[in-house]
Amino acid sequence: MAGNEHRATAAAILPLVGGAANVTAVTHCMTRLRLGLADRSRVDDAALRALPAVLGVVEDGDSYQIVLGPGKVARVTPEFAALVDESADEGADTRAEAGAVAAAGAAAPPGTPPSSADALASRGAEMRAARRSRNRTPLKLFLRRIADIFVPLIPALIGCGIIAGLGGLLVNLGWAGGLTAALTAVSSGFMALIAVFVGYNTAKEFGGTPVLGGAVAAIIVFPGVAKVEVFGTALVPGQGGVLGALGAAALAAYVERWCRRRVPEAVDVLVTPTLTVLVPGLVTLYGLMYVAGEISAGIGTAADWLLTHTGAFAGFVLGGLFLPLVMLGLHQALIPIHTTLIESQGYTVLLPVLAMAGAGQVGCALAVALRLKRNTSLRKTVRSALPAGVLGVGEPLIYGVSLPLGRPFVTACVGGAAGGGLVGLFSMLGTKVGATAIGPSGWALFPLLAGNRGLGATAAVYGLGLLAGYGVGFAATYLFGFDAATLSELNADTGDGVSAAARASAAAAASAAES
């Protein structure tokens, strides 16, 4: 039955994005179905948002993204890809037009009161569009490209992280033996070669041949580099890690593009791959590995120092500012930092602190629902988006509830600051909380927790942080989230007749927030 449900979701989405003929690429990340489209104008955004399974839609550069949530997206994507293959030559245009007409009947009535979920969804969509326009700066476009290198690696990081946690739990229980050794091998294999995968994706993202980027990055993890001396010191296999791999593969893509423009076609198949591997390979050995290694070590030292000496303050600032960073698109700069910490230390101490922003958002939403007791439309939006928010998918709550309301977005940030400050305080006291993978947040992060005091203490500190985020986010929103006039306006009874489309539309004004 589950398979039929996922195929039905895929079948409902396909005509609304213009049919199979309009789909040029199908991939997915942690929560989103990512599509390449031939003609953006053939997409029916409103009808997509009206689908019960859709939590949001996001247009990010050349990628059209449909937020389905963790777990679901991994099951819907292959069904969607199969439908595209099956129906590519079967009159997709007709089906797209029929789907759009059918969905139009589900649209919210034009007379919906301004205090309803539809009005907030519209406001959230406008904010999303404005943010997307502001985010098309060279820096933010570059950060988005960097994020696109690491996002495809998240499923493997999650899977290997959970297996590593299970192995560690067995060791703590005194069950060390052949099974734990096998689990260690399974969980560590990917991390031992992660530089190769980063190199592959980097070359692909920067216009090179992916396998050549992977070949250059593989130099970093090759055991034989120990025989190479730089500045009088032998290199260490893995030195430079993912940052070195990123730099090496980006250089390889540049060299390859340079060769393609200048090398005669008759010898291109021999000369271009050779120079693409040789030149960046030597630069990697005699420069990048050393420099990237120093940067990686510096990141780890800085993160440890920050939380050890200024943990409460640092956690307060990071937890409070993460939602605005997401709004500005600057959170993408943290992805390679997380990955570097995981590679070098086994876990990232920053992610659990940043995850507190989602806890503040959940507390805020609960307060909104309680304060606006008569606003049936908005309360239904909160109820539909809250489970996803508890599991760390915050887009529906951000763009459907807190941000369009204005002041509650600020009080949600206050809740995140409180949770982050508490987790940071425990770091100062000697209990570090880290995550062995990036992507999940909220309650979904518990299986990936790691630290220096054992799983029980780590989970307890993280749980206390979540409770602090919930509580302070709730209290700040309940007490300061609305002035009297706004509260009176929004607390009008909008009735129970708000359509499912309206509720889904409010939840679907989502934008980029993946961590």
XYZ file of C-alpha atoms in Angstrom:
515
model
C 0.000 0.000 0.000
C 2.865 2.371 0.792
C 4.299 1.855 -2.685
C 0.923 2.716 -4.229
C 0.773 5.866 -2.087
C 4.195 7.048 -3.231
C 3.413 6.287 -6.867
C 0.126 8.175 -6.503
C 2.007 11.171 -5.129
C 4.418 11.035 -8.053
C 1.530 10.707 -10.501
C -0.173 13.736 -8.975
C 2.972 15.860 -9.214
C 3.981 14.970 -12.764
C 1.216 16.729 -14.741
C 1.490 19.816 -12.525
C 5.138 20.353 -13.473
C 4.300 20.234 -17.173
C 4.360 16.497 -17.769
C 7.217 14.183 -18.649
C 8.184 16.200 -21.715
C 8.929 19.192 -19.482
C 11.193 17.300 -17.034
C 14.883 17.291 -17.938
C 16.406 15.995 -14.682
C 15.196 14.176 -11.553
C 17.188 14.020 -8.307
C 16.483 14.414 -4.608
C 18.188 15.558 -1.421
C 17.221 15.128 2.233
C 13.710 16.550 1.943
C 13.188 17.752 -1.635
C 12.436 16.373 -5.069
C 14.722 18.423 -7.351
C 13.672 18.815 -10.968
C 15.239 20.293 -14.037
C 12.543 21.838 -16.227
C 12.521 22.753 -19.898
C 9.831 25.414 -19.490
C 9.228 26.900 -16.043
C 6.007 28.606 -17.159
C 4.251 25.240 -17.530
C 4.387 24.577 -13.780
C 1.209 25.115 -11.773
C 2.612 26.273 -8.422
C -0.752 26.750 -6.735
C -1.965 23.282 -7.650
C 1.300 21.725 -6.458
C 0.980 23.461 -3.106
C -2.566 22.129 -2.823
C -1.381 18.511 -2.897
C -1.575 16.996 0.612
C 1.861 15.351 0.314
C 3.628 18.565 -0.695
C 5.087 20.653 2.138
C 6.455 23.385 -0.082
C 7.885 24.424 -3.432
C 11.175 26.240 -3.937
C 12.755 27.679 -7.073
C 16.501 27.802 -6.530
C 18.508 28.790 -9.595
C 18.026 26.173 -12.323
C 16.471 23.670 -9.932
C 12.753 23.463 -9.157
C 12.359 21.813 -5.761
C 9.288 20.203 -4.210
C 9.488 19.710 -0.438
C 8.127 16.278 0.507
C 9.949 15.684 3.793
C 12.597 13.183 4.932
C 11.942 9.550 4.080
C 9.030 10.284 1.756
C 11.151 12.040 -0.863
C 13.498 9.062 -1.203
C 10.491 6.849 -1.980
C 8.607 9.227 -4.253
C 11.640 10.143 -6.406
C 12.171 6.723 -8.053
C 8.436 6.443 -8.686
C 8.474 9.889 -10.271
C 11.513 9.037 -12.408
C 9.830 5.822 -13.548
C 6.683 7.713 -14.548
C 8.767 10.211 -16.505
C 10.413 7.353 -18.404
C 7.097 5.597 -19.007
C 5.132 8.609 -20.162
C 7.740 10.684 -22.003
C 6.169 9.901 -25.379
C 2.527 9.562 -24.368
C 1.003 12.995 -24.729
C 2.358 14.666 -21.599
C 1.147 18.087 -22.672
C -2.500 16.994 -22.580
C -2.171 15.501 -19.123
C -0.417 18.588 -17.776
C -3.231 20.810 -18.978
C -5.892 18.491 -17.534
C -4.101 18.299 -14.205
C -3.884 22.058 -13.911
C -7.599 22.489 -14.680
C -8.578 19.794 -12.163
C -6.458 21.345 -9.436
C -7.825 24.814 -10.065
C -11.096 23.805 -8.462
C -9.286 23.259 -5.171
C -7.984 26.806 -4.970
C -9.018 28.920 -2.021
C -11.967 31.267 -2.571
C -11.042 34.839 -3.508
C -12.888 36.261 -0.523
C -10.731 34.562 2.132
C -10.214 36.939 5.064
C -6.770 38.571 5.299
C -6.158 36.899 8.656
C -6.446 33.427 7.172
C -3.795 30.901 6.265
C -4.162 31.897 2.599
C -3.233 35.501 3.327
C -0.239 34.427 5.382
C 0.781 31.993 2.652
C 0.636 34.771 0.082
C 2.730 36.991 2.291
C 5.188 34.151 2.845
C 5.404 33.541 -0.898
C 6.173 37.213 -1.489
C 8.933 37.060 1.119
C 10.280 33.928 -0.483
C 10.377 35.606 -3.892
C 12.072 38.699 -2.471
C 14.632 36.550 -0.674
C 15.318 34.564 -3.835
C 15.903 37.802 -5.736
C 18.304 39.087 -3.080
C 20.102 35.755 -2.976
C 21.241 35.943 -6.582
C 24.459 37.718 -5.642
C 27.820 36.266 -6.769
C 28.691 35.217 -3.206
C 25.396 33.479 -2.563
C 25.392 31.784 -5.958
C 28.891 30.506 -5.178
C 27.772 29.232 -1.773
C 24.848 27.485 -3.428
C 27.262 25.694 -5.753
C 29.339 24.604 -2.776
C 26.187 23.304 -1.095
C 25.288 21.368 -4.243
C 28.614 19.537 -3.955
C 27.892 18.271 -0.446
C 24.094 17.787 -0.456
C 24.255 14.514 -2.483
C 26.601 13.099 0.174
C 24.132 13.574 3.033
C 22.319 10.197 2.726
C 25.637 8.330 3.013
C 26.714 10.520 5.934
C 23.458 9.762 7.731
C 23.561 6.029 7.096
C 27.211 5.655 8.078
C 26.709 7.932 11.080
C 23.863 5.814 12.468
C 25.867 2.610 11.923
C 28.868 4.170 13.691
C 26.612 5.157 16.582
C 25.246 1.627 16.815
C 28.790 0.236 16.877
C 29.768 2.677 19.613
C 26.709 1.682 21.649
C 27.664 -1.989 21.433
C 31.196 -1.176 22.596
C 29.818 0.798 25.559
C 27.656 -2.196 26.464
C 30.718 -4.437 26.480
C 29.762 -6.316 23.331
C 33.007 -5.590 21.480
C 33.946 -8.307 19.036
C 33.620 -9.346 15.443
C 30.286 -7.605 14.938
C 31.534 -4.229 16.163
C 34.606 -4.549 13.944
C 32.310 -5.243 10.990
C 30.130 -2.238 11.844
C 33.222 -0.056 12.076
C 34.335 -1.196 8.642
C 30.900 -0.540 7.152
C 30.586 2.921 8.713
C 34.168 4.046 8.109
C 34.613 3.015 4.476
C 32.723 6.000 3.110
C 34.453 8.486 5.392
C 37.853 7.100 4.368
C 37.062 7.929 0.738
C 34.805 10.946 1.142
C 37.436 13.135 -0.515
C 36.965 11.159 -3.747
C 33.208 11.746 -3.726
C 33.713 15.452 -3.020
C 36.143 15.649 -5.917
C 33.701 13.886 -8.232
C 30.838 16.246 -7.348
C 33.068 19.323 -7.476
C 34.238 18.629 -11.012
C 30.647 18.001 -12.055
C 29.481 21.261 -10.486
C 32.293 23.339 -12.003
C 31.924 22.018 -15.539
C 34.601 19.311 -15.596
C 34.529 15.555 -16.084
C 33.445 14.087 -12.714
C 35.710 11.047 -12.803
C 38.751 13.249 -13.417
C 37.856 15.347 -10.394
C 37.556 12.149 -8.378
C 40.926 10.933 -9.692
C 42.708 14.098 -8.561
C 40.966 14.086 -5.173
C 41.940 10.419 -4.691
C 45.556 11.544 -4.378
C 44.707 12.978 -0.964
C 43.711 9.611 0.511
C 46.331 7.496 -1.295
C 48.647 5.892 1.317
C 51.686 6.514 -0.898
C 51.598 10.278 -0.246
C 53.428 9.496 3.000
C 56.597 9.214 0.879
C 56.211 12.806 -0.403
C 57.864 15.568 1.620
C 56.639 19.177 1.609
C 58.604 21.852 3.496
C 60.736 19.081 4.962
C 57.747 17.190 6.393
C 56.168 14.044 4.989
C 52.541 14.287 3.984
C 49.910 12.287 5.835
C 47.243 10.347 3.888
C 43.980 12.279 4.157
C 45.733 15.565 4.953
C 43.571 18.434 3.756
C 40.458 16.265 3.673
C 37.349 17.503 1.929
C 38.651 21.067 1.610
C 41.744 19.856 -0.229
C 39.593 17.631 -2.435
C 37.302 20.540 -3.247
C 40.215 22.769 -4.226
C 41.961 20.031 -6.218
C 38.873 19.090 -8.224
C 37.932 22.735 -8.878
C 41.442 23.283 -10.253
C 41.114 20.119 -12.334
C 37.857 21.405 -13.847
C 39.553 24.689 -14.735
C 42.539 22.922 -16.343
C 40.225 20.625 -18.282
C 38.169 23.516 -19.660
C 41.400 25.305 -20.612
C 42.642 22.209 -22.461
C 39.339 21.698 -24.278
C 39.653 25.183 -25.783
C 43.286 24.826 -26.882
C 44.239 21.187 -27.446
C 43.657 19.933 -31.042
C 40.808 17.454 -31.332
C 43.088 14.784 -32.773
C 45.040 14.462 -29.516
C 42.446 15.746 -27.054
C 41.550 12.263 -25.799
C 45.173 11.724 -24.747
C 46.426 15.160 -23.740
C 43.458 16.655 -21.872
C 42.899 13.867 -19.293
C 46.644 13.604 -18.720
C 47.145 17.309 -18.034
C 43.901 17.471 -16.027
C 45.226 14.868 -13.601
C 48.940 15.744 -13.694
C 48.924 19.518 -13.147
C 46.287 19.691 -10.375
C 47.766 16.493 -8.900
C 51.203 18.064 -8.447
C 49.652 21.289 -7.128
C 47.651 19.201 -4.666
C 50.720 17.350 -3.415
C 53.020 20.345 -3.136
C 50.565 22.965 -1.960
C 46.883 22.206 -1.506
C 47.228 19.285 0.902
C 49.414 21.305 3.236
C 47.332 24.485 3.081
C 43.980 22.696 3.312
C 45.331 20.586 6.167
C 46.225 23.698 8.129
C 42.799 25.217 7.430
C 41.021 22.006 8.485
C 43.015 21.839 11.703
C 42.255 25.509 12.317
C 38.520 24.940 11.893
C 38.561 22.136 14.445
C 40.645 24.144 16.891
C 38.455 27.222 16.482
C 35.229 25.255 17.007
C 36.621 23.584 20.129
C 37.924 26.867 21.528
C 34.705 28.699 20.774
C 32.479 26.256 22.638
C 34.984 25.516 25.420
C 35.699 29.146 26.346
C 32.625 31.059 25.140
C 30.153 28.195 24.840
C 27.075 29.802 26.364
C 27.536 33.074 24.479
C 28.540 31.379 21.226
C 25.593 28.977 21.449
C 23.228 31.860 22.178
C 24.426 33.792 19.124
C 24.558 30.811 16.753
C 21.187 29.434 17.832
C 19.562 32.863 17.594
C 20.997 33.852 14.226
C 20.628 30.602 12.316
C 17.111 31.311 11.002
C 18.178 34.738 9.650
C 21.244 33.072 8.103
C 18.891 30.686 6.337
C 16.814 33.616 5.108
C 19.943 35.265 3.691
C 21.240 32.049 2.142
C 24.478 32.270 4.146
C 23.916 28.999 6.025
C 25.287 27.145 2.998
C 28.782 28.292 3.945
C 28.555 26.043 7.019
C 28.147 22.791 5.068
C 31.858 22.247 4.271
C 32.698 23.281 7.853
C 30.354 20.605 9.242
C 31.818 18.024 6.873
C 35.374 18.974 7.804
C 34.614 18.599 11.511
C 32.950 15.224 10.959
C 35.916 14.024 8.929
C 38.553 15.237 11.378
C 36.847 14.769 14.766
C 34.107 12.252 14.101
C 31.263 14.727 14.684
C 30.343 18.374 14.233
C 29.734 20.312 17.441
C 28.027 23.130 15.554
C 24.981 21.290 14.191
C 23.266 20.498 17.538
C 23.599 24.170 18.505
C 22.147 25.357 15.195
C 19.353 22.765 15.456
C 17.980 24.722 18.404
C 16.646 27.301 15.940
C 14.093 24.714 14.856
C 13.098 24.132 18.485
C 12.409 27.844 18.906
C 10.265 27.673 15.792
C 8.190 24.801 17.207
C 7.615 26.631 20.508
C 6.641 29.738 18.584
C 4.088 27.817 16.505
C 2.485 26.311 19.607
C 2.114 29.779 21.128
C 0.613 31.138 17.901
C -1.981 28.360 17.898
C -2.844 29.039 21.537
C -3.027 32.821 21.202
C -5.126 32.701 18.035
C -7.766 30.344 19.381
C -10.471 31.565 17.014
C -8.328 31.611 13.865
C -9.289 28.162 12.621
C -7.420 28.519 9.355
C -4.047 29.351 10.894
C -4.426 26.780 13.683
C -4.945 24.082 11.060
C -1.804 25.248 9.291
C 0.134 24.953 12.538
C -1.222 21.462 13.194
C -0.309 20.257 9.723
C 3.213 21.727 9.791
C 4.112 20.968 13.418
C 5.049 17.266 13.015
C 7.523 18.166 10.284
C 8.900 20.956 12.477
C 9.469 18.586 15.403
C 11.458 16.338 13.053
C 13.571 19.266 11.881
C 11.823 20.287 8.637
C 11.200 23.940 9.367
C 10.186 25.457 6.036
C 6.389 25.130 6.467
C 6.487 26.796 9.899
C 8.856 29.549 8.758
C 7.030 30.570 5.598
C 3.532 29.514 6.579
C 3.440 30.858 10.139
C 6.228 32.822 11.833
C 7.820 34.911 9.072
C 4.582 36.239 7.530
C 3.396 37.218 11.029
C 6.578 39.227 11.597
C 7.203 39.477 15.336
C 6.811 35.708 15.988
C 9.789 35.108 13.715
C 11.900 37.190 16.115
C 10.553 35.388 19.173
C 11.275 32.039 17.474
C 14.890 33.205 17.126
C 14.900 34.010 20.863
C 13.862 30.419 21.564
C 16.644 29.131 19.325
C 19.131 31.358 21.157
C 18.053 29.940 24.516
C 18.445 26.340 23.385
C 21.780 27.066 21.727
C 23.021 28.880 24.808
C 22.173 25.911 27.030
C 23.962 23.411 24.773
C 26.933 25.796 24.611
C 26.970 26.117 28.389
C 27.334 22.363 28.790
C 30.239 22.475 26.308
C 31.933 24.972 28.607
C 31.323 22.578 31.497
C 32.971 19.717 29.601
C 30.093 17.878 27.900
C 30.329 18.278 24.146
C 27.351 17.469 21.955
C 28.019 16.641 18.316
C 26.361 15.059 15.289
C 27.970 12.416 13.096
C 26.101 13.614 9.994
C 24.427 16.710 8.612
C 20.891 17.022 7.309
C 18.578 15.865 10.113
C 17.571 18.167 12.918
C 15.067 18.229 15.761
C 14.141 14.791 17.093
C 15.538 13.183 13.935
C 19.043 14.100 15.120
C 18.970 11.839 18.205
C 20.232 8.692 16.383
C 23.204 10.687 15.069
C 24.356 12.260 18.326
C 27.914 11.759 19.568
C 30.114 13.425 22.149
C 32.852 13.023 24.713
C 30.704 11.857 27.648
C 28.821 8.883 26.279
C 25.516 8.648 24.427
C 23.327 9.054 27.525
C 24.851 12.344 28.629
C 24.997 13.628 25.057
C 21.324 12.843 24.398
C 20.317 14.353 27.747
C 22.052 17.656 27.007
C 20.598 17.811 23.508
C 17.126 16.995 24.858
C 17.422 19.739 27.474
C 18.405 22.159 24.728
C 15.320 21.240 22.707
C 13.089 21.713 25.753
C 14.670 25.119 26.403
C 14.093 26.109 22.781
C 10.478 24.950 22.908
C 9.801 26.662 26.226
C 11.462 30.005 25.561
C 10.134 30.154 22.004
C 6.642 29.506 23.341
C 6.897 32.007 26.210
C 8.489 34.765 24.128
C 5.848 34.394 21.411
C 2.943 34.120 23.833
C 4.008 37.215 25.780
C 5.571 39.410 23.106
C 4.598 37.931 19.736
C 1.569 40.163 19.109
C 0.499 43.660 19.924
C -3.117 44.226 20.881
C -4.253 45.446 17.461
C -2.617 42.590 15.562
C -3.947 40.043 18.028
C -7.478 41.379 17.636
C -7.243 41.335 13.834
C -5.775 37.844 13.579
C -8.026 36.314 16.202
C -11.137 36.699 14.084
C -13.052 33.487 13.562
C -12.250 32.389 10.006
C -14.527 29.382 10.232
C -13.947 25.722 9.416
C -14.581 26.079 5.715
C -11.002 26.726 4.734
C -10.083 24.262 2.063
C -7.342 21.685 2.210
C -5.750 23.693 -0.588
C -5.571 26.734 1.646
C -3.925 24.804 4.450
C -1.481 23.149 2.110
C -0.776 26.469 0.420
C 0.164 28.011 3.753
C 2.452 25.112 4.571
C 3.948 25.171 1.109
C 5.456 28.648 0.974
C 8.780 27.042 1.805
C 12.329 28.018 0.918
C 15.803 26.670 1.305
C 16.635 25.526 4.838
C 18.541 21.967 4.487
C 21.142 21.027 7.329
